[in-house]
Short mmCIF file of C-alpha atoms and ligand atoms in Angstrom, two decimals:
data_model
loop_
_atom_site.label_atom_id
_atom_site.label_comp_id
_atom_site.label_asym_id
_atom_site.label_seq_id
_atom_site.Cartn_x
_atom_site.Cartn_y
_atom_site.Cartn_z
CA UNK Q 1 0.18 -0.05 -0.31
CA UNK Q 2 0.97 3.60 -0.94
CA UNK Q 3 -0.13 6.79 0.59
CA UNK Q 4 -2.00 9.57 -1.41
CA UNK Q 5 -2.05 12.11 1.35
CA UNK Q 6 -1.67 15.82 -0.17
CA UNK Q 7 1.35 18.48 0.91
CA UNK Q 8 -1.24 20.79 1.08
CA UNK Q 9 -4.40 21.06 3.17
CA UNK Q 10 -7.66 22.65 1.62
CA UNK Q 11 -6.93 26.01 2.96
CA UNK Q 12 -3.61 26.25 1.28
CA UNK Q 13 -5.04 24.81 -2.53
CA UNK Q 14 -7.74 26.78 -2.62
CA UNK Q 15 -5.95 30.12 -1.67
CA UNK Q 16 -3.54 29.48 -4.33
CA UNK Q 17 -5.83 28.58 -6.46
CA UNK Q 18 -6.74 31.65 -6.81
CA UNK Q 19 -3.73 33.56 -7.40
CA UNK Q 20 -3.20 30.98 -9.68
CA UNK Q 21 -5.96 30.04 -12.50
CA UNK Q 22 -6.90 26.17 -12.80
CA UNK Q 23 -5.21 23.78 -14.09
CA UNK Q 24 -1.89 23.91 -13.14
CA UNK Q 25 1.05 21.38 -11.78
CA UNK Q 26 1.93 22.02 -8.18
CA UNK Q 27 5.72 19.97 -6.93
CA UNK Q 28 6.50 19.05 -3.84
CA UNK Q 29 10.06 20.45 -2.49
CA UNK Q 30 9.79 18.56 -0.07
CA UNK Q 31 8.58 15.37 -1.30
CA UNK Q 32 11.82 15.78 -3.14
CA UNK Q 33 14.25 16.72 -1.20
CA UNK Q 34 13.82 14.03 1.08
CA UNK Q 35 13.10 11.57 -2.00
CA UNK Q 36 16.85 12.97 -3.48
CA UNK Q 37 17.90 12.00 -0.29
CA UNK Q 38 16.87 8.54 0.34
CA UNK Q 39 18.31 6.87 -3.83
CA UNK Q 40 21.04 8.72 -2.30
CA UNK Q 41 22.14 6.76 0.81
CA UNK Q 42 21.00 3.22 -0.35
CA UNK Q 43 23.66 3.98 -2.56
CA UNK Q 44 26.38 5.70 -0.13
CA UNK Q 45 28.60 2.29 -0.23
CA UNK Q 46 29.20 3.61 -3.43
CA UNK Q 47 31.86 6.13 -3.04
CA UNK Q 48 31.43 7.56 -7.03
CA UNK Q 49 27.66 6.52 -6.54
CA UNK Q 50 25.58 8.97 -9.16
CA UNK Q 51 22.39 9.67 -10.12
CA UNK Q 52 21.07 11.78 -12.85
CA UNK Q 53 18.20 12.84 -12.62
CA UNK Q 54 16.50 12.41 -16.33
CA UNK Q 55 15.56 15.58 -17.68
CA UNK Q 56 12.93 14.05 -20.17
CA UNK Q 57 10.24 13.59 -17.34
CA UNK Q 58 10.38 16.49 -15.92
CA UNK Q 59 12.05 19.28 -17.57
CA UNK Q 60 11.86 23.09 -15.17
CA UNK Q 61 14.99 24.03 -14.27
CA UNK Q 62 14.22 24.87 -11.21
CA UNK Q 63 13.28 21.44 -10.49
CA UNK Q 64 16.34 20.39 -11.77
CA UNK Q 65 18.84 22.90 -9.41
CA UNK Q 66 16.63 21.39 -6.41
CA UNK Q 67 17.63 17.93 -7.54
CA UNK Q 68 21.31 19.12 -7.96
CA UNK Q 69 21.03 20.76 -4.80
CA UNK Q 70 20.67 17.42 -3.84
CA UNK Q 71 23.65 16.12 -5.66
CA UNK Q 72 22.17 14.77 -8.90
CA UNK Q 73 23.83 15.12 -12.25
CA UNK Q 74 21.18 15.82 -15.81
CA UNK Q 75 20.48 12.64 -17.84
CA UNK Q 76 20.19 14.44 -20.97
CA UNK Q 77 19.74 12.63 -24.69
CA UNK Q 78 18.40 16.02 -27.28
CA UNK Q 79 20.16 19.99 -27.49
CA UNK Q 80 17.78 21.35 -25.40
CA UNK Q 81 17.42 19.31 -22.63
CA UNK Q 82 21.38 19.65 -22.68
CA UNK Q 83 21.17 24.03 -22.69
CA UNK Q 84 18.88 23.81 -19.64
CA UNK Q 85 21.58 21.66 -17.80
CA UNK Q 86 23.75 24.52 -19.40
CA UNK Q 87 21.30 26.84 -18.28
CA UNK Q 88 21.72 25.02 -14.39
CA UNK Q 89 24.73 24.77 -13.70
CA UNK Q 90 25.24 20.60 -14.79
CA UNK Q 91 28.02 20.36 -16.90
CA UNK Q 92 30.96 17.82 -17.55
CA UNK Q 93 30.49 15.12 -16.38
CA UNK Q 94 27.42 15.63 -13.81
CA UNK Q 95 25.89 14.81 -17.62
CA UNK Q 96 24.86 11.67 -18.87
CA UNK Q 97 24.42 11.84 -22.89
CA UNK Q 98 21.76 9.10 -24.14
CA UNK Q 99 20.37 9.32 -26.70
CA UNK Q 100 18.63 7.62 -29.93
CA UNK Q 101 19.94 8.66 -33.70
CA UNK Q 102 20.67 11.21 -32.23
CA UNK Q 103 22.08 14.03 -34.40
CA UNK Q 104 24.80 16.06 -35.05
CA UNK Q 105 24.76 19.33 -33.14
CA UNK Q 106 24.17 17.09 -30.09
CA UNK Q 107 27.63 15.41 -30.09
CA UNK Q 108 29.10 18.67 -30.47
CA UNK Q 109 26.86 20.79 -27.76
CA UNK Q 110 27.97 17.44 -25.54
CA UNK Q 111 31.05 16.94 -25.81
CA UNK Q 112 31.77 21.17 -25.87
CA UNK Q 113 29.77 20.77 -22.20
CA UNK Q 114 31.94 18.07 -21.80
CA UNK Q 115 29.30 15.64 -21.27
CA UNK Q 116 29.50 11.48 -20.05
CA UNK Q 117 28.92 10.42 -24.00
CA UNK Q 118 27.21 7.21 -24.09
CA UNK Q 119 26.51 5.74 -27.42
CA UNK Q 120 24.10 3.84 -29.32
CA UNK Q 121 24.73 2.54 -31.68
CA UNK Q 122 28.40 0.69 -33.39
CA UNK Q 123 28.09 3.20 -36.21
CA UNK Q 124 27.97 5.87 -33.49
CA UNK Q 125 32.28 5.85 -32.91
CA UNK Q 126 32.98 6.50 -36.13
CA UNK Q 127 30.01 9.25 -36.74
CA UNK Q 128 30.59 11.09 -33.33
CA UNK Q 129 34.44 11.11 -34.32
CA UNK Q 130 34.05 12.34 -37.41
CA UNK Q 131 31.42 15.64 -35.83
CA UNK Q 132 33.13 16.67 -32.15
CA UNK Q 133 35.83 13.88 -32.15
CA UNK Q 134 36.19 11.27 -29.47
CA UNK Q 135 36.11 12.22 -25.81
CA UNK Q 136 38.47 10.54 -23.19
CA UNK Q 137 35.51 8.46 -21.60
CA UNK Q 138 33.23 6.99 -23.80
CA UNK Q 139 30.44 4.71 -22.61
CA UNK Q 140 27.88 1.53 -24.53
CA UNK Q 141 24.94 1.35 -24.01
CA UNK Q 142 23.31 -2.19 -24.23
CA UNK Q 143 21.16 -3.68 -25.59
CA UNK Q 144 20.38 -7.84 -24.10
CA UNK Q 145 18.51 -8.83 -26.77
CA UNK Q 146 16.77 -12.48 -24.65
CA UNK Q 147 19.34 -12.14 -21.51
CA UNK Q 148 17.15 -10.03 -20.11
CA UNK Q 149 13.13 -10.31 -19.29
CA UNK Q 150 10.91 -7.62 -20.87
CA UNK Q 151 8.65 -5.07 -18.68
CA UNK Q 152 5.47 -4.01 -19.15
CA UNK Q 153 6.40 -0.12 -20.78
CA UNK Q 154 9.76 -0.34 -22.60
CA UNK Q 155 8.91 -4.99 -23.49
CA UNK Q 156 11.58 -7.12 -24.90
CA UNK Q 157 14.97 -6.16 -25.02
CA UNK Q 158 15.55 -7.34 -28.35
CA UNK Q 159 11.88 -5.72 -29.72
CA UNK Q 160 14.09 -2.93 -28.47
CA UNK Q 161 15.32 0.09 -31.07
CA UNK Q 162 18.12 0.80 -27.93
CA UNK Q 163 22.03 -0.30 -28.05
CA UNK Q 164 24.37 -2.71 -28.43
CA UNK Q 165 24.36 -6.78 -28.71
CA UNK Q 166 26.57 -8.77 -27.62
CA UNK Q 167 29.07 -8.70 -30.02
CA UNK Q 168 29.34 -5.59 -30.83
CA UNK Q 169 29.57 -5.12 -26.81
CA UNK Q 170 32.35 -6.21 -27.91
CA UNK Q 171 33.86 -5.29 -30.63
CA UNK Q 172 32.72 -1.18 -29.90
CA UNK Q 173 35.57 -1.34 -26.96
CA UNK Q 174 38.43 -3.02 -28.59
CA UNK Q 175 38.07 -0.14 -31.70
CA UNK Q 176 37.66 2.57 -29.00
CA UNK Q 177 40.83 1.09 -27.24
CA UNK Q 178 42.80 0.98 -30.60
CA UNK Q 179 41.26 4.65 -30.90
CA UNK Q 180 42.92 5.65 -28.25
CA UNK Q 181 40.02 6.11 -25.66
CA UNK Q 182 41.03 6.41 -22.36
CA UNK Q 183 38.07 5.81 -19.95
CA UNK Q 184 35.34 3.83 -20.27
CA UNK Q 185 32.06 3.23 -18.77
CA UNK Q 186 29.12 0.94 -19.76
CA UNK Q 187 25.20 1.94 -19.60
CA UNK Q 188 22.07 -0.58 -20.20
CA UNK Q 189 18.19 0.70 -19.66
CA UNK Q 190 15.97 -2.16 -19.82
CA UNK Q 191 12.92 -0.55 -17.68
CA UNK Q 192 10.29 1.56 -17.80
CA UNK Q 193 7.74 2.06 -13.97
CA UNK Q 194 9.02 -1.66 -13.11
CA UNK Q 195 8.63 -2.38 -9.07
CA UNK Q 196 10.32 -5.36 -8.66
CA UNK Q 197 13.11 -4.07 -6.87
CA UNK Q 198 14.85 -7.56 -7.65
CA UNK Q 199 15.02 -6.62 -11.52
CA UNK Q 200 17.83 -3.89 -11.31
CA UNK Q 201 19.65 -6.17 -8.64
CA UNK Q 202 19.32 -8.29 -11.70
CA UNK Q 203 19.97 -5.31 -14.08
CA UNK Q 204 23.15 -5.30 -12.20
CA UNK Q 205 23.78 -8.70 -12.43
CA UNK Q 206 24.46 -8.86 -15.91
CA UNK Q 207 25.93 -5.02 -16.38
CA UNK Q 208 29.18 -6.32 -13.72
CA UNK Q 209 29.53 -10.05 -15.43
CA UNK Q 210 29.52 -8.19 -18.54
CA UNK Q 211 32.71 -5.90 -17.16
CA UNK Q 212 34.52 -8.70 -15.98
CA UNK Q 213 34.00 -10.59 -19.44
CA UNK Q 214 35.48 -7.46 -21.17
CA UNK Q 215 38.25 -6.67 -18.38
CA UNK Q 216 39.16 -10.55 -18.79
CA UNK Q 217 39.42 -10.06 -22.81
CA UNK Q 218 40.05 -7.02 -23.57
CA UNK Q 219 42.38 -5.71 -20.59
CA UNK Q 220 39.44 -2.69 -20.63
CA UNK Q 221 38.94 -1.49 -16.93
CA UNK Q 222 35.49 0.37 -15.94
CA UNK Q 223 35.41 3.79 -14.49
CA UNK Q 224 31.58 3.17 -14.21
CA UNK Q 225 28.85 1.14 -15.32
CA UNK Q 226 25.33 2.68 -15.68
CA UNK Q 227 22.08 0.59 -14.50
CA UNK Q 228 19.81 3.48 -16.11
CA UNK Q 229 16.08 4.59 -14.75
CA UNK Q 230 12.89 3.10 -15.09
CA UNK Q 231 12.02 1.84 -10.77
CA UNK Q 232 8.62 2.57 -10.67
CA UNK Q 233 5.92 4.72 -8.57
CA UNK Q 234 2.99 3.81 -6.98
CA UNK Q 235 0.37 4.64 -9.19
CA UNK Q 236 -2.28 2.93 -7.74
CA UNK Q 237 -2.60 2.95 -3.73
CA UNK Q 238 -2.79 -1.13 -3.49
CA UNK Q 239 1.28 -1.02 -4.89
CA UNK Q 240 4.06 -0.97 -3.47
CA UNK Q 241 6.64 2.09 -2.89
CA UNK Q 242 10.51 -0.10 -4.67
CA UNK Q 243 12.38 -0.88 -1.62
CA UNK Q 244 15.70 1.61 -2.05
CA UNK Q 245 17.35 0.20 0.79
CA UNK Q 246 17.01 -3.42 -0.89
CA UNK Q 247 17.88 -1.92 -3.76
CA UNK Q 248 20.81 -0.81 -2.58
CA UNK Q 249 22.09 -3.77 -0.64
CA UNK Q 250 21.17 -6.82 -3.34
CA UNK Q 251 23.07 -3.57 -5.84
CA UNK Q 252 26.58 -3.73 -2.81
CA UNK Q 253 26.85 -7.67 -2.80
CA UNK Q 254 25.85 -8.09 -6.76
CA UNK Q 255 29.29 -5.63 -7.04
CA UNK Q 256 30.79 -7.62 -4.13
CA UNK Q 257 31.25 -10.21 -5.10
CA UNK Q 258 31.18 -10.31 -9.33
CA UNK Q 259 33.22 -7.06 -9.64
CA UNK Q 260 35.91 -6.55 -6.31
CA UNK Q 261 36.41 -9.98 -5.38
CA UNK Q 262 37.04 -11.09 -9.39
CA UNK Q 263 39.78 -8.69 -9.90
CA UNK Q 264 37.37 -5.10 -10.98
CA UNK Q 265 39.18 -2.58 -9.52
CA UNK Q 266 36.03 -0.31 -8.08
CA UNK Q 267 34.25 2.08 -9.90
CA UNK Q 268 31.09 4.37 -9.87
CA UNK Q 269 27.69 2.96 -10.18
CA UNK Q 270 25.46 5.64 -11.73
CA UNK Q 271 21.60 5.15 -12.01
CA UNK Q 272 19.61 7.54 -15.24
CA UNK Q 273 15.55 8.00 -12.86
CA UNK Q 274 13.42 10.43 -13.80
CA UNK Q 275 9.99 9.41 -12.70
CA UNK Q 276 10.83 8.55 -9.24
CA UNK Q 277 12.17 11.92 -8.04
CA UNK Q 278 9.58 13.37 -9.64
CA UNK Q 279 7.02 11.76 -10.52
CA UNK Q 280 4.69 11.19 -6.63
CA UNK Q 281 6.01 14.63 -5.79
CA UNK Q 282 3.29 16.22 -8.84
CA UNK Q 283 -0.02 16.63 -8.48
CA UNK Q 284 -2.62 17.98 -11.56
CA UNK Q 285 -4.77 20.92 -10.02
CA UNK Q 286 -8.23 21.06 -12.31
CA UNK Q 287 -12.16 22.50 -11.14
CA UNK Q 288 -14.94 21.14 -12.08
CA UNK Q 289 -16.08 22.42 -14.72
CA UNK Q 290 -19.66 21.14 -15.16
CA UNK Q 291 -21.35 17.96 -13.98
CA UNK Q 292 -23.02 15.65 -16.77
CA UNK Q 293 -25.57 12.57 -16.20
CA UNK Q 294 -26.57 10.86 -19.93
CA UNK Q 295 -25.84 7.68 -20.51
CA UNK Q 296 -23.54 7.38 -17.87
CA UNK Q 297 -22.78 10.04 -14.84
CA UNK Q 298 -19.35 12.71 -15.90
CA UNK Q 299 -17.10 15.62 -14.05
CA UNK Q 300 -15.82 17.29 -16.99
CA UNK Q 301 -12.40 18.97 -15.84
CA UNK Q 302 -10.91 22.22 -17.01
CA UNK Q 303 -7.89 20.03 -17.58
CA UNK Q 304 -7.41 18.10 -20.50
CA UNK Q 305 -4.88 14.69 -22.00
CA UNK Q 306 -2.76 17.49 -22.91
CA UNK Q 307 -1.97 18.26 -19.03
CA UNK Q 308 -1.15 15.16 -18.80
CA UNK Q 309 -1.18 11.81 -21.81
CA UNK Q 310 -0.48 8.62 -19.19
CA UNK Q 311 -4.37 8.17 -18.74
CA UNK Q 312 -4.88 8.35 -22.54
CA UNK Q 313 -2.13 7.04 -24.02
CA UNK Q 314 -1.67 3.80 -21.30
CA UNK Q 315 -5.02 3.03 -20.28
CA UNK Q 316 -3.25 4.25 -16.48
CA UNK Q 317 -4.00 4.36 -13.36
CA UNK Q 318 -3.71 7.91 -11.49
CA UNK Q 319 -5.41 8.80 -7.59
CA UNK Q 320 -8.14 11.23 -8.10
CA UNK Q 321 -8.43 13.30 -5.13
CA UNK Q 322 -11.46 16.04 -3.55
CA UNK Q 323 -9.63 17.94 -1.07
CA UNK Q 324 -13.15 19.26 -0.31
CA UNK Q 325 -14.16 16.37 -0.25
CA UNK Q 326 -12.45 13.94 1.31
CA UNK Q 327 -14.44 12.91 4.36
CA UNK Q 328 -17.05 11.72 1.87
CA UNK Q 329 -18.08 8.55 0.43
CA UNK Q 330 -16.82 7.96 -2.52
CA UNK Q 331 -19.29 6.17 -3.48
CA UNK Q 332 -20.19 7.87 -7.36
CA UNK Q 333 -18.74 6.03 -10.16
CA UNK Q 334 -17.43 8.98 -12.49
CA UNK Q 335 -16.00 8.87 -15.27
CA UNK Q 336 -13.61 12.49 -15.30
CA UNK Q 337 -13.35 13.74 -18.97
CA UNK Q 338 -11.44 16.73 -20.50
CA UNK Q 339 -12.17 18.75 -22.88
CA UNK Q 340 -10.60 17.63 -25.29
CA UNK Q 341 -12.55 16.55 -29.26
CA UNK Q 342 -11.63 12.60 -28.01
CA UNK Q 343 -13.07 10.24 -26.32
CA UNK Q 344 -10.01 9.10 -24.54
CA UNK Q 345 -9.46 12.40 -23.07
CA UNK Q 346 -10.98 10.96 -19.72
CA UNK Q 347 -7.97 11.30 -16.47
CA UNK Q 348 -10.25 8.63 -15.43
CA UNK Q 349 -13.17 5.25 -16.55
CA UNK Q 350 -15.67 4.21 -13.57
CA UNK Q 351 -13.48 6.06 -11.18
CA UNK Q 352 -15.60 5.71 -7.60
CA UNK Q 353 -15.35 8.79 -6.31
CA UNK Q 354 -17.93 11.97 -3.72
CA UNK Q 355 -20.56 13.94 -5.54
CA UNK Q 356 -19.46 16.49 -7.20
CA UNK Q 357 -20.59 20.11 -8.40
CA UNK Q 358 -18.86 22.26 -10.57
CA UNK Q 359 -16.37 24.80 -8.76
CA UNK Q 360 -14.69 21.34 -6.30
CA UNK Q 361 -11.10 21.92 -7.01
CA UNK Q 362 -9.14 18.19 -8.37
CA UNK Q 363 -5.68 16.92 -7.64
CA UNK Q 364 -4.97 14.63 -9.93
CA UNK Q 365 -1.92 12.89 -8.27
CA UNK Q 366 1.66 11.32 -9.79
CA UNK Q 367 1.51 13.80 -12.23
CA UNK Q 368 4.90 14.88 -12.33
CA UNK Q 369 6.73 12.97 -14.26
CA UNK Q 370 5.94 12.28 -18.27
CA UNK Q 371 3.17 14.97 -16.95
CA UNK Q 372 3.33 18.89 -18.12
CA UNK Q 373 6.12 17.32 -20.16
CA UNK Q 374 4.42 15.67 -22.19
CA UNK Q 375 2.02 18.64 -22.61
CA UNK Q 376 1.02 19.76 -26.76
CA UNK Q 377 -1.13 21.39 -28.93
CA UNK Q 378 -4.00 20.08 -30.63
CA UNK Q 379 -6.97 21.21 -30.83
CA UNK Q 380 -5.35 24.33 -28.95
CA UNK Q 381 -4.98 23.99 -26.22
CA UNK Q 382 -2.45 25.73 -24.26
CA UNK Q 383 -0.19 24.38 -21.83
CA UNK Q 384 -0.62 24.61 -18.26
CA UNK Q 385 1.82 26.32 -15.45
CA UNK Q 386 3.91 24.80 -12.67
CA UNK Q 387 3.72 25.40 -9.44
CA UNK Q 388 6.78 24.71 -6.43
CA UNK Q 389 5.35 24.35 -3.67
CA UNK Q 390 8.50 25.52 -1.10
CA UNK Q 391 9.25 23.24 1.93
CA UNK Q 392 8.43 26.72 3.82
CA UNK Q 393 4.82 26.44 1.98
CA UNK Q 394 5.45 29.23 -0.11
CA UNK Q 395 4.35 29.26 -3.97
CA UNK Q 396 6.66 29.45 -6.51
CA UNK Q 397 5.25 30.07 -10.10
CA UNK Q 398 8.30 28.70 -12.02
CA UNK Q 399 6.52 28.02 -15.67
CA UNK Q 400 3.44 30.83 -16.32
CA UNK Q 401 1.15 28.63 -18.46
CA UNK Q 402 0.51 28.95 -22.07
CA UNK Q 403 -1.57 32.20 -23.73
CA UNK Q 404 -3.03 32.49 -27.15
CA UNK Q 405 -0.50 34.38 -28.25
CA UNK Q 406 2.50 31.56 -27.31
CA UNK Q 407 0.19 29.26 -30.03
CA UNK Q 408 0.45 31.99 -32.91
CA UNK Q 409 3.54 32.81 -32.41
CA UNK Q 410 5.14 29.73 -34.48
CA UNK Q 411 2.30 31.23 -37.37
CA UNK Q 412 3.84 32.66 -40.64
CA UNK Q 413 0.72 34.41 -41.30
C1 LIG D 501 13.31 7.53 -20.48
C2 LIG D 501 15.29 7.18 -19.61
C3 LIG D 501 15.19 6.96 -18.44
C4 LIG D 501 14.74 7.44 -17.48
O1 LIG D 501 12.77 6.53 -17.01
P1 LIG D 501 12.52 6.08 -15.77
O2 LIG D 501 11.55 5.55 -16.14
O3 LIG D 501 11.69 7.75 -15.67
O4 LIG D 501 13.55 6.59 -14.39
C5 LIG D 501 16.42 6.69 -18.20
N1 LIG D 501 17.70 6.62 -19.06
C6 LIG D 501 16.93 6.84 -20.41
C7 LIG D 501 17.76 6.77 -21.64
C8 LIG D 501 15.24 6.99 -21.19
O5 LIG D 501 15.39 6.86 -22.12
#
């Protein structure tokens, strides 16, 4: 079970919604910081441990600054993400650049910033050398193929477009060595929204075993192993959060037995989680616009799937709270919808909620990752504002809502 408490009182959120029109996303700074510290503590046994925040989950520089203050680096995969990272002062090897189908200008910027470049394909070795020169440190993304069982969102690794095959990994490192690269990293990313803690221990084991094979066959020692992101969050109150201490301890044991005891020198363990860093600490706050009774009962909000696409895209569950009616019985069956001309624009289908009325504030939980980030303007919907709930409960506007002028800004008419 996971709790679905709100970080603000009814009076607080009512006052916030009076100042900042709904809909908006609001992020809980205290929750983000405490969770970041918990993650770092679980891996404190590894002196070089680093978590690179996957910027795509919530690309707001104010939030990036907060996790930077906690000691995180940034995992970027596009030019704008690299530029955001630079803007918040995260450069050099505090950036992991994990991209695929990468254009030249992105490699050039990544190398210019001194980022750790993680190549997605063996052909990118020559491509990178031509466009930006090979840095002294290079990492490969390994795709374990059928060696690793599938995960619900990412699917089976052998069907995934990412990474090197096992054969290419050996060929690639051999080539890097010949080309004068001095330092090496190994990466994989095979899960998304995975709640089974054992999955991450097994991923680390696969990478550690591979490190030893390469170490033995090619006489290469590794600077780091990056086990990727993918730690899931308990969207459903019945889900259990990933036990970070279990993951940390399991990987510590594997590290000792499979790497150190086999003669490989100490190396740094990296992770690049996005979802679990901001996901549970972001809330989409809306107002009920209309209540409609036809063949079913509908609550129409002033937000829509442009503010949070996951329910429409994946049929994902997002918990919904009605702050003014927390004590009322949740005994009315509703579809909770947005106003997009798409019938899948629904935040919940057949959800038992308290009886609602127009004007009620509605809070959609776990919207802090792939929420605002996945926003779009289809149907002339404008992206909403982002607010930060500070630790002292003051509120900061960290991104204003889009206006009609923004919508027209790119037109040439
Ligand atoms: C999306 C992504 C991540 C982060 O994944 P989460 O599920 O948000 O933890 C990390 N690395 C790469 C390469 C990604 O594409």
